[in-house]
Amino acid sequence: MKALVAGSLRAVWQPLMAAFYELSGEHVDTGFGPAGLLRARIEQGEACDLFASANLDHPLSLFMAGRAHQVMPFATNRLCLTVKTDCLVPGDTWLSVLSRPELRLGTSTPVSDPSGDYTWQLFRQIEWRYPGQGMAIQQRAQCLVGGSETLPVPPGETAAGWLINQGRVDMFIGYASYAARLRRITGLTVLDIPEDMGVQAQYTLALLDMQAERLAVFLGSPLAQKILIAAGFGPGGDEIFANLPAAVGCR
């Protein structure tokens, strides 16, 4: 069985697949990468039985094109801001840090990587609440990872930790599922971005071949949800499908 999986799931995928093997005896050959680039590989004909994306759009696009049998949510995530600790001043908040023009901001790449899409959604939310501020932040953002031509993050590293420690940026917007790991790195501070900013990552799978149905069902199971939550993800849910056509389901 072959799966293509969003890179932000890499760390949790190992315990997930270990649990799946215990239950099913099936091995899963997995490739990781930015979800937008993985979707392009599938559209170009790469064999894949299950695609796990960090958003809804890519799996839904495959479903609407007739490439997927089913689309299903299985986890959520949020954004956080990681900043070099010695850049902070007393009274700083996540927004005041983002708004300081002298600090270099790194992000992932929109379209290629859902993390970049969610970050641009955050900029729009800031702009809506504080006109001029969101656009100013966006104009300073450097898309340094997650694209077809950006540098790959070295194995075992997080984008935020690697880029900041390499001196490429002073801060980075990424997924909150990395927060616990980043907080263990000396010299880094992780600032939560409040939920009322309305940015939530929706992890969704596309079932491309029915032989992967057991894996799809497992990812929505209580055991898989427990593993995902322990790794810093939020639970999946069907509420994101409330406004979609009833056709989203088995073909």
GROMACS .gro file of N, CA, C and O in nm, residues 18 20 53 63 73 88 125 128 153 209:
model
   40
   18ALA      N    1   0.267   0.224   1.313
   18ALA     CA    2   0.298   0.113   1.402
   18ALA      C    3   0.169   0.055   1.461
   18ALA      O    4   0.151  -0.068   1.468
   20PHE      N    5  -0.131   0.089   1.327
   20PHE     CA    6  -0.207   0.030   1.216
   20PHE      C    7  -0.154  -0.110   1.182
   20PHE      O    8  -0.232  -0.202   1.157
   53SER      N    9  -0.363   1.506   0.332
   53SER     CA   10  -0.329   1.646   0.309
   53SER      C   11  -0.353   1.729   0.434
   53SER      O   12  -0.436   1.694   0.519
   63PHE      N   13  -1.110   1.435  -0.569
   63PHE     CA   14  -1.241   1.371  -0.570
   63PHE      C   15  -1.326   1.424  -0.684
   63PHE      O   16  -1.389   1.346  -0.759
   73PRO      N   17  -1.221   1.396   0.676
   73PRO     CA   18  -1.135   1.468   0.771
   73PRO      C   19  -1.084   1.374   0.879
   73PRO      O   20  -1.152   1.279   0.917
   88LEU      N   21   1.289   3.939   2.161
   88LEU     CA   22   1.171   3.983   2.236
   88LEU      C   23   1.205   4.098   2.329
   88LEU      O   24   1.316   4.105   2.384
  125GLN      N   25  -0.685   3.798   0.801
  125GLN     CA   26  -0.759   3.821   0.926
  125GLN      C   27  -0.704   3.942   1.000
  125GLN      O   28  -0.780   4.024   1.053
  128TRP      N   29  -0.812   4.255   0.820
  128TRP     CA   30  -0.954   4.286   0.841
  128TRP      C   31  -0.975   4.356   0.975
  128TRP      O   32  -1.053   4.451   0.984
  153VAL      N   33   1.392   2.121   0.422
  153VAL     CA   34   1.428   2.121   0.564
  153VAL      C   35   1.506   1.993   0.592
  153VAL      O   36   1.461   1.884   0.557
  209ASP      N   37  -0.759   0.446  -0.377
  209ASP     CA   38  -0.779   0.305  -0.413
  209ASP      C   39  -0.845   0.236  -0.294
  209ASP      O   40  -0.802   0.254  -0.180
   0.00000   0.00000   0.00000
